[in-house]
Coordinates of C-alpha atoms and ligand atoms in Angstrom, one line a residue:
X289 CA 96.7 153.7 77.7
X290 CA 99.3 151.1 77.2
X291 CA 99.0 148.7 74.1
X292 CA 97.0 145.5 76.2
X293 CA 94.4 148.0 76.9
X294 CA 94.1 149.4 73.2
X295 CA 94.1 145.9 72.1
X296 CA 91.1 144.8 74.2
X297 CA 89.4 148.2 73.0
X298 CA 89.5 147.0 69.5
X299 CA 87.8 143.8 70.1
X300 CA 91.1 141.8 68.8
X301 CA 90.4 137.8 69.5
X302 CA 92.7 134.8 68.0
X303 CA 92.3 135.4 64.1
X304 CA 93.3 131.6 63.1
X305 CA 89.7 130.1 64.1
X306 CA 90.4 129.8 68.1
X307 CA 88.9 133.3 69.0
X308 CA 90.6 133.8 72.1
X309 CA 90.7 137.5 73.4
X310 CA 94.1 138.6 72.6
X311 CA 94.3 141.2 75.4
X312 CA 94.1 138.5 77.7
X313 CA 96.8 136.2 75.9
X314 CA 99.3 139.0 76.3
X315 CA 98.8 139.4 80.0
X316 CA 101.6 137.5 81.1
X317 CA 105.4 137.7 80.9
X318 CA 107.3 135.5 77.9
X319 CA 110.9 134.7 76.5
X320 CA 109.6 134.5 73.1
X321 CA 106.5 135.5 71.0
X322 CA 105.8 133.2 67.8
X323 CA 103.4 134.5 64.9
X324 CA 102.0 131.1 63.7
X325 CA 102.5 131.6 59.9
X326 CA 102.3 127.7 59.2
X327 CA 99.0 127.8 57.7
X328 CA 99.0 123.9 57.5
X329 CA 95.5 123.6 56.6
X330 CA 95.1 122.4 53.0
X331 CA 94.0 125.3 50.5
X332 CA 93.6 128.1 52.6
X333 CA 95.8 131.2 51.7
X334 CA 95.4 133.9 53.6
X335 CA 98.4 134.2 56.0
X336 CA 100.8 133.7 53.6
X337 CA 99.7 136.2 51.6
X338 CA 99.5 138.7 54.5
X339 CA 102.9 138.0 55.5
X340 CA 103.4 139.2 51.5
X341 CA 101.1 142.6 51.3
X342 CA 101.7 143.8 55.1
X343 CA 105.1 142.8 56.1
X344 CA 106.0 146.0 58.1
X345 CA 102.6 145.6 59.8
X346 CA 102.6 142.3 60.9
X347 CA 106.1 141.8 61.6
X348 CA 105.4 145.7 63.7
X349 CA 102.2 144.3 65.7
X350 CA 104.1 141.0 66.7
X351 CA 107.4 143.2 67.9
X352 CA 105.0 145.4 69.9
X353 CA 103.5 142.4 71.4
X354 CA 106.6 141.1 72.1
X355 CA 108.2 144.0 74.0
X356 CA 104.9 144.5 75.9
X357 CA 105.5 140.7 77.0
X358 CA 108.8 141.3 77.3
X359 CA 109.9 138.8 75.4
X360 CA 113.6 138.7 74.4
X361 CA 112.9 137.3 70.8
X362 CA 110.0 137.3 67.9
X363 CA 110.4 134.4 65.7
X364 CA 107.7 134.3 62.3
X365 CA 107.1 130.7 61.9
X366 CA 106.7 130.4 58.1
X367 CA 106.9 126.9 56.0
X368 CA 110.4 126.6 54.3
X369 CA 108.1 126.4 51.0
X370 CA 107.2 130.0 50.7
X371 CA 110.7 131.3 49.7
X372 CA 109.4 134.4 48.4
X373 CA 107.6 135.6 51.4
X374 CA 110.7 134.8 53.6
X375 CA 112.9 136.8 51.9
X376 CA 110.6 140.0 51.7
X377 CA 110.2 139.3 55.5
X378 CA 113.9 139.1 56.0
X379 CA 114.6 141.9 54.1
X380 CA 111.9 144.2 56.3
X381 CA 113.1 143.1 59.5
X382 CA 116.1 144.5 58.6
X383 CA 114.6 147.8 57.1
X384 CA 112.8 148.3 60.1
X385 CA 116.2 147.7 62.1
X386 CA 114.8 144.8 63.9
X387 CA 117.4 142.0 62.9
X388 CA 118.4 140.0 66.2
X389 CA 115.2 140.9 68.0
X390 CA 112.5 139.1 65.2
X391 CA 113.9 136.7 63.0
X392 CA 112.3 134.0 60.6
X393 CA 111.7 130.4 61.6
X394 CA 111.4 128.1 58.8
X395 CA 108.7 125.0 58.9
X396 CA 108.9 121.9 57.5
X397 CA 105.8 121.4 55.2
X398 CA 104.1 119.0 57.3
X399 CA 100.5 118.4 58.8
X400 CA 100.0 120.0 61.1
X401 CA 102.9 122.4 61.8
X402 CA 100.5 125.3 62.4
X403 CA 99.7 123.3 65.9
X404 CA 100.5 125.4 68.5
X405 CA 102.7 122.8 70.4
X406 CA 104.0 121.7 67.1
X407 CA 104.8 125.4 66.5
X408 CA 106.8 125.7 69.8
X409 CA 108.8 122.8 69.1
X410 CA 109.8 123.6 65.9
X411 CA 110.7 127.4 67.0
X412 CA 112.4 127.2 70.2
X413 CA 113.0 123.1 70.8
X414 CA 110.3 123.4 73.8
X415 CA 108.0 120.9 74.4
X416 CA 104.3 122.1 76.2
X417 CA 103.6 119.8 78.7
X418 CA 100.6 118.0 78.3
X419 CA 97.5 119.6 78.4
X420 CA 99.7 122.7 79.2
X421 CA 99.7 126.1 77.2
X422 CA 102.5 127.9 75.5
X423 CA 103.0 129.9 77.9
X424 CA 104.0 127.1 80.1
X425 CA 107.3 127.1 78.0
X426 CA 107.8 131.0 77.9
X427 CA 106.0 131.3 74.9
X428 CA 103.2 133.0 73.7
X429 CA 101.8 132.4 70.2
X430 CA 100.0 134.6 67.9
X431 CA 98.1 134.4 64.5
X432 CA 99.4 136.6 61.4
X433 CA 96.3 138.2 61.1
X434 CA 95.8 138.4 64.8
X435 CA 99.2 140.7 64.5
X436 CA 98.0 142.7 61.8
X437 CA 94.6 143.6 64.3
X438 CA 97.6 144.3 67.0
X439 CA 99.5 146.8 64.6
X440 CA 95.8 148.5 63.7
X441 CA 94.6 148.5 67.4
X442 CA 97.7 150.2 68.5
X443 CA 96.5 152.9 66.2
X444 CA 93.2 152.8 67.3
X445 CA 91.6 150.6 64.2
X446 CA 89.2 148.4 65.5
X447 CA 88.5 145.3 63.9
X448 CA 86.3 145.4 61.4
X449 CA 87.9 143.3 58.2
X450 CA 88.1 139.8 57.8
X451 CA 90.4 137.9 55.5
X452 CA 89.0 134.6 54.2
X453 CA 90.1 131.7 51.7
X454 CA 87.7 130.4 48.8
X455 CA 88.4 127.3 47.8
X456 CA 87.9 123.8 46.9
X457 CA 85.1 122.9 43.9
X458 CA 84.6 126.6 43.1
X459 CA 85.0 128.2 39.9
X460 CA 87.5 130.7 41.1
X461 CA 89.2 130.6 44.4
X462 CA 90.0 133.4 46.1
X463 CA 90.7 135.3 49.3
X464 CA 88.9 138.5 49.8
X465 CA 89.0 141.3 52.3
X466 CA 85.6 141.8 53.6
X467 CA 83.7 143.5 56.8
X468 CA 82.6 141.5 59.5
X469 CA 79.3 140.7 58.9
X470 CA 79.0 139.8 55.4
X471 CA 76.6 137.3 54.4
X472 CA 78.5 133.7 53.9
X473 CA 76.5 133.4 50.3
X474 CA 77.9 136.8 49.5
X475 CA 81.4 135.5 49.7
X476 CA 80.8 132.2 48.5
X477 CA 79.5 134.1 45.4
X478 CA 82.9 135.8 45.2
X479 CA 84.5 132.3 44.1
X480 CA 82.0 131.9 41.9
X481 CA 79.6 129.8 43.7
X482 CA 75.9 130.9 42.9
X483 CA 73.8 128.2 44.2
X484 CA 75.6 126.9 47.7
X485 CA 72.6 124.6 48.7
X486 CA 74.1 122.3 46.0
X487 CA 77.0 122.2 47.9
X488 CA 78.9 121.0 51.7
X489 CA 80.7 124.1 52.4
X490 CA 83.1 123.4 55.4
X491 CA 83.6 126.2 58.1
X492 CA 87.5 126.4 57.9
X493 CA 90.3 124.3 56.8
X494 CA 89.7 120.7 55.5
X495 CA 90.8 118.8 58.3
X496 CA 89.7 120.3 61.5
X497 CA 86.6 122.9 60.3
X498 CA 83.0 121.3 60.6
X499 CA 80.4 121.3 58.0
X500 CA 78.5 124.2 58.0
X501 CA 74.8 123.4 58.6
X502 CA 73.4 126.8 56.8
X503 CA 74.6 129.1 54.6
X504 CA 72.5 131.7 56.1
X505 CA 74.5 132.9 58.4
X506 CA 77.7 135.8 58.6
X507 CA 81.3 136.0 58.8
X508 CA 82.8 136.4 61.9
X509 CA 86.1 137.9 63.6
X510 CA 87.4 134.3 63.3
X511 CA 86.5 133.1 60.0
X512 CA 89.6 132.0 58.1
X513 CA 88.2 130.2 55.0
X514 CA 85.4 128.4 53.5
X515 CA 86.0 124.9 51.3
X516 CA 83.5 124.1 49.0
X517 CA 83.6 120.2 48.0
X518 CA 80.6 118.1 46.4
X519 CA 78.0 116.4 48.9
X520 CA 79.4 113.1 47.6
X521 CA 83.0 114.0 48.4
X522 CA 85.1 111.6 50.3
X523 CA 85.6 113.8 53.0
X524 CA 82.1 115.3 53.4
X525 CA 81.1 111.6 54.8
X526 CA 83.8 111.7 57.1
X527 CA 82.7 114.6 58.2
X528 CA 79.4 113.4 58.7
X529 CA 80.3 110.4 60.8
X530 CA 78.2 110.3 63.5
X531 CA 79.8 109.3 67.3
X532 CA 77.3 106.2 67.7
X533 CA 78.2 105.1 64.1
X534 CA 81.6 105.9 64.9
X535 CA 82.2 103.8 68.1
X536 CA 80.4 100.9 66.8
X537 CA 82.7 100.9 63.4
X538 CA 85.7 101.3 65.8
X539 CA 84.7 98.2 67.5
X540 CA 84.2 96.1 64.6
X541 CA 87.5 97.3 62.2
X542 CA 90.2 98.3 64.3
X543 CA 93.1 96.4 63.6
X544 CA 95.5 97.7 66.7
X545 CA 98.0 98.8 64.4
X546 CA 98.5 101.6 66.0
X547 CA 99.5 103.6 62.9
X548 CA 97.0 106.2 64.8
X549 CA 99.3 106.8 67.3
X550 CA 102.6 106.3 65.7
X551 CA 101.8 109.5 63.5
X552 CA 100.0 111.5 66.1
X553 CA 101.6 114.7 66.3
X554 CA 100.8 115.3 70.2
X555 CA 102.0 111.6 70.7
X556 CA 105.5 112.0 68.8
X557 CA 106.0 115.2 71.2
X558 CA 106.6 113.2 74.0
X559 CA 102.7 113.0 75.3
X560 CA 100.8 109.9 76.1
X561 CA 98.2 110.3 73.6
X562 CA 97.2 106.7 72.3
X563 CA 94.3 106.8 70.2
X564 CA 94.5 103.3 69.3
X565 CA 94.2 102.3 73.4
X566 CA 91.6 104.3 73.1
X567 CA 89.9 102.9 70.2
X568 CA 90.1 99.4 72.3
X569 CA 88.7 100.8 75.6
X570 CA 85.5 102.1 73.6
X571 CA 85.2 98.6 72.2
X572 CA 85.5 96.8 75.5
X573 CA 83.0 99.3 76.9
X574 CA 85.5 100.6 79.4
X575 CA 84.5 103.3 82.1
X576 CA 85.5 106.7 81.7
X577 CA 87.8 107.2 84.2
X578 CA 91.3 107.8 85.1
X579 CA 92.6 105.0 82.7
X580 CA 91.5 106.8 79.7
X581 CA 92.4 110.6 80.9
X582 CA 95.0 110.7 78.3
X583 CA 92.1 111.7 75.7
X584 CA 92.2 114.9 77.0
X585 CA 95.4 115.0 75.3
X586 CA 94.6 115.2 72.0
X587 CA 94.1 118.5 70.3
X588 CA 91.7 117.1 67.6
X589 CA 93.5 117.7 64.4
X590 CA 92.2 114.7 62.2
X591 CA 95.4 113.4 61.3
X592 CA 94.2 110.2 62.3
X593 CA 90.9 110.1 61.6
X594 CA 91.4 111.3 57.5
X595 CA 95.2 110.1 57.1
X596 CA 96.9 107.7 59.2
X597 CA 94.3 104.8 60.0
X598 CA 94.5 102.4 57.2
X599 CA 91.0 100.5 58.4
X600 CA 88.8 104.6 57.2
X601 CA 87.9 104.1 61.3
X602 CA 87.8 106.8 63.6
X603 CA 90.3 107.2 66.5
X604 CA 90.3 110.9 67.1
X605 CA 86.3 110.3 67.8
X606 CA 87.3 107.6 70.4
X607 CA 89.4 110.1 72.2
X608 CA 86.3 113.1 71.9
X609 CA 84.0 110.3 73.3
X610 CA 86.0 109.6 76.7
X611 CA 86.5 113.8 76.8
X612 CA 82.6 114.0 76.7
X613 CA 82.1 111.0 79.6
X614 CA 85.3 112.6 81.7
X615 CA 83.7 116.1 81.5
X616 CA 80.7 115.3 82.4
X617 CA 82.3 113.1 85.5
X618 CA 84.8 116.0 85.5
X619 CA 87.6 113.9 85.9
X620 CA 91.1 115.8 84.1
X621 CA 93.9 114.1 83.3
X622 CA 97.2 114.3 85.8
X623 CA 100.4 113.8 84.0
X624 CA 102.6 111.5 85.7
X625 CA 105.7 112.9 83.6
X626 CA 107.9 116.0 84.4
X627 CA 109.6 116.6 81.5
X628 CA 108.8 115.7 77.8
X629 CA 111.2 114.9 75.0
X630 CA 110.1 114.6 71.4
X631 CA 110.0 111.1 70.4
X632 CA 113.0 110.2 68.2
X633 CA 111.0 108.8 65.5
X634 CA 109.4 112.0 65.3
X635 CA 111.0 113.6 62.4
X636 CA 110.9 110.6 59.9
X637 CA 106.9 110.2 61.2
X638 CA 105.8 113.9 60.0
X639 CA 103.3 113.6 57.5
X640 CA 103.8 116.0 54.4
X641 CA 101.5 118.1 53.6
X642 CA 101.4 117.1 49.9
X643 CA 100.7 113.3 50.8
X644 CA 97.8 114.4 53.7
X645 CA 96.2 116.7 50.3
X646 CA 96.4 113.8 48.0
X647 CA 94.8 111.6 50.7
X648 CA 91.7 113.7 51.4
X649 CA 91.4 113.5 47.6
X650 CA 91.9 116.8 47.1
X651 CA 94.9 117.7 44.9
X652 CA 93.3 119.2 42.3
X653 CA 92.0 121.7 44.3
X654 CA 95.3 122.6 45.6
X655 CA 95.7 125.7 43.5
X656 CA 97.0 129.4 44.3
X657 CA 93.9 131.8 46.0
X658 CA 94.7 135.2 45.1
X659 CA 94.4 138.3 47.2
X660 CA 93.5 141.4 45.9
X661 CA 94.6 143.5 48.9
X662 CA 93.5 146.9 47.3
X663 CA 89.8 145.5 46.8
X664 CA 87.0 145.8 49.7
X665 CA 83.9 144.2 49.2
X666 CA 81.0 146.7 50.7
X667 CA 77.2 144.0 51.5
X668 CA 74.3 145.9 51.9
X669 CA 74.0 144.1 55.2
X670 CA 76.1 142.8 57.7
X671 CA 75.6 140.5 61.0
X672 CA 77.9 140.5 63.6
X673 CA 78.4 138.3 66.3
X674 CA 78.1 139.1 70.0
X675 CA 79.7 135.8 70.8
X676 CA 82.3 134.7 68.2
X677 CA 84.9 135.1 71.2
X678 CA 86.0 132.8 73.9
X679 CA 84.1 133.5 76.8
X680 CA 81.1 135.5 77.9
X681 CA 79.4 136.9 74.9
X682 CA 79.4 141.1 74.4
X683 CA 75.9 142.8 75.1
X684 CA 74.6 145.1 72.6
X685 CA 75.0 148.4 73.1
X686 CA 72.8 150.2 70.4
X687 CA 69.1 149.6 69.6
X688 CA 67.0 148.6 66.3
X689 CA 67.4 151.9 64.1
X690 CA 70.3 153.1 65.4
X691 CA 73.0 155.3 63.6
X692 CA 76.1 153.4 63.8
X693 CA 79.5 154.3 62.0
X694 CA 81.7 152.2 61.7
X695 CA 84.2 151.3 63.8
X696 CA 81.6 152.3 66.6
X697 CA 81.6 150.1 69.6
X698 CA 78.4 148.1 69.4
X699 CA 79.1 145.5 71.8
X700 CA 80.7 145.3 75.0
X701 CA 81.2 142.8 78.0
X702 CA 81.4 143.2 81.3
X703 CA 84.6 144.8 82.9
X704 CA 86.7 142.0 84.4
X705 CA 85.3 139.0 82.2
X706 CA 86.9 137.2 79.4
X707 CA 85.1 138.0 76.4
X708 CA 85.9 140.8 73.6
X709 CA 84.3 144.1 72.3
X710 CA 82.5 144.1 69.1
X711 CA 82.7 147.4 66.4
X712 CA 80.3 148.3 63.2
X713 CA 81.5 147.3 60.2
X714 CA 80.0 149.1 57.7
X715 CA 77.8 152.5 58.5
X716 CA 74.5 152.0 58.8
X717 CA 71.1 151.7 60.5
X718 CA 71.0 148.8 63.2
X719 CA 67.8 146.5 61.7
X720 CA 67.8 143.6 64.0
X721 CA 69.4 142.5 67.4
X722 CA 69.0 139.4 68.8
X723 CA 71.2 137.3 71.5
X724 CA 73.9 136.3 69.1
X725 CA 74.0 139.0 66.1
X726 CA 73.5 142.7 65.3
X727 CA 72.2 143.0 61.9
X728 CA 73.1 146.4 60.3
X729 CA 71.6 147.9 57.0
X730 CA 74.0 149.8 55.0
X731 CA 72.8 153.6 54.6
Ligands
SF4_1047 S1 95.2 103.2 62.9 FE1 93.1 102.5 62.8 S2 93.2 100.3 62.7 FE2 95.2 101.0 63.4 S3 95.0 101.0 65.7 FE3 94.5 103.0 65.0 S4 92.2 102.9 64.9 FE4 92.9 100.8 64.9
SF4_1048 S1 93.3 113.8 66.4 FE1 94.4 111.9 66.4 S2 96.4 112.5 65.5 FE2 95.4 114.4 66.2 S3 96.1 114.7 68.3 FE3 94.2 113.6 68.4 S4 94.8 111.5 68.5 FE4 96.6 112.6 67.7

């Protein structure tokens, strides 16, 4: 079985939040493989402390990735901040005899480096075309927990642990180790955080995770952190913004700056994203058609919508509204450039990641989240989800009062489809299946 094959049997999809299935990702050939270490999301922890705990692991599952790939060079993209961590990296790749074939990349601490074209850029001074993929480049990218799951699924670990930030207005951040599955309240409890109805938790990182609309449900294979902020937060209305509300404030306040674009990180790549054109053509009720394809463009990271637009208006909602209309119409944008080059503004437009954390009013929640990597949390009951992958969801494979162990395949999907295995948890007795989730009761 070569390793593609014992990834896809250990159900390994992107770890960062985009749930891609990683078998699939690897199926082509690359010049270089990038673990995406940048973390830029405000107060989540967990990569960089990965990189810390599991160096030979992570910098082992992104080599083998690599060679499988056959890419001549690894590069761990990790912000210049986290000095510590790039020296214990450095001084394993050397351990492990690897020095020349993996090396360290170093990050500016900007918002958001962690984008995957950003990423590129920064790592091998390639520019993804627009509405391209990595791979267009010769590049593939991979999460650092995503290359943890690689190094276990070569050995035949399933995944079945989940790494996860608490932060924000609790007591006690944190990020915990826990099975796939566990109740959300369970590890919102963890930070401290007893009564969550009082709260907005947000489903990820502050700017691009949504508002969670219950807390009743479980973590997934893609959950990477959970903020906790006040309802009356800043941000939690921002949030909130509806897209009618939206386009008819955009119409009203926008002052065609253009600050919106001039800081867009897709934009200062060389791409034709304009959110402020496109803050105008929602205003002058323009069609959606090929004049406002370059919407598609934008990979929705907020920047503009919580930091650069000095009228609190919302351009990145402008470009989602056109993506909905052209979808529907399924009209896609054609590039009518060949080649990009970084606009040379670009570096002296980045926005640092201390500024974006003091705009979103969040500073004093910017505060270290330890990891306790010898501690695993054990629920009584776990949920896990059939569909938290990209494409077709798995199909149960067990039935209501079922022994399952774990690390027992549970879930499957259909040979030949995109989609992603799903493995127990915890051992127990199968209580509950439904379409989306397989409840197990710990025995
Ligand atoms: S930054 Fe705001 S006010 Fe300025 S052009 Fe963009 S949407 Fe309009
Ligand atoms: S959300 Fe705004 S800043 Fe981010 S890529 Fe889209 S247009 Fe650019």
């Amino acid at each position: 079985m070569n390793i593609v094959e014992k990834i896809a049997n250990a159900g390994v999809i992107g770890a960062g939040g985009a749930g891609f299935p990683t078998h699939v990702k690897l199926n082509s050939k690359a010049e270089y493989v990038l673990l995406n270490g940048a973390e830029c999301e405000p107060l989540l922890r967990v990569d960089q402390q990965l990189m810390e705990y599991y160096p030979e692991k992570i910098i082992g599952g992104l080599y083998e990735a690599g060679k499988f790939v056959e890419a001549e060079k690894a590069i761990i993209g990790i912000k210049k901040k986290h000095k510590e961590v790039i020296e214990i990296l450095n001084a394993k790749i050397e351990e492990m005899g690897l020095s020349g074939r993996v090396e360290v990349g170093i990050l500016p601490d900007v918002y958001p480096a962690g984008d995957e074209q950003v990423l590129v850029y920064e790592l091998t001074g390639r520019v993804v075309p627009e509405l391209g993929i990595p791979i267009a480049v010769g590049c593939v990218v991979i999460n650092t927990e995503t290359a943890l799951n690689i190094y276990n699924a070569i050995r035949d670990i399933p995944v079945t642990m989940k790494y996860i930030t608490i932060a924000g207005d609790v007591p006690c951040p944190v990020t915990v180790k826990v099975p796939v599955g566990t109740p959300i309240v369970e590890v919102l409890a963890m930070a401290g955080v007893l009564d969550p109805t009082a709260f907005e938790i947000i489903d990820g990182g502050p700017m691009m995770g949504p508002l969670m609309k219950d807390v009743g449900g479980y973590v997934t294979k893609k959950t990477k952190g959970l903020v906790v902020l006040r309802k009356e937060h800043s941000l939690v209305a921002r949030k909130k913004r509806e897209m009618k509300s939206a386009c008819n404030l955009n119409k009203t306040a926008c002052e065609q700056c253009r600050m919106c674009t001039d800081l867009c990180p897709r934009y200062l790549l060389g791409h034709s994203t304009s959110p402020h054109k496109m803050v105008r053509a929602v205003a002058y009720g323009a069609a959606a058609d090929e004049n406002v394809t370059v919407a598609q463009t934008c990979c929705q990271c907020n920047l503009c919508e919580y930091f650069s637009c000095p009228a609190g208006i919302s351009p990145k909602m402008a470009n989602v509204y056109f993506m909905g209309k052209l979808r529907e119409k399924n009209i896609r944008h054609k590039s009518n450039k060949t080649e990009f080059k970084p606009r040379e503004m670009r570096e002296y437009r980045m926005v640092p990641s201390k500024r974006l954390i003091a705009r979103l009013e969040l500073a004093s929640f910017d505060k270290a989240a330890p990891l306790d990597a010898e501690k695993e949390y054990m629920p009584e009951v776990v949920g896990i989800s059939l569909t938290s992958h990209v494409g077709a969801g798995a199909k149960a494979l067990v039935n209501v009062g079922d022994h399952v162990e774990a690390g027992q395949l549970i879930g499957d999907v259909e040979e030949g489809s995109l989609g992603a295995k799903v493995h127990a948890s915890i051992r127990g007795t199968v209580s509950q299946i439904d379409g989306n989730y397989i409840v197990i009761r710990r025995e």
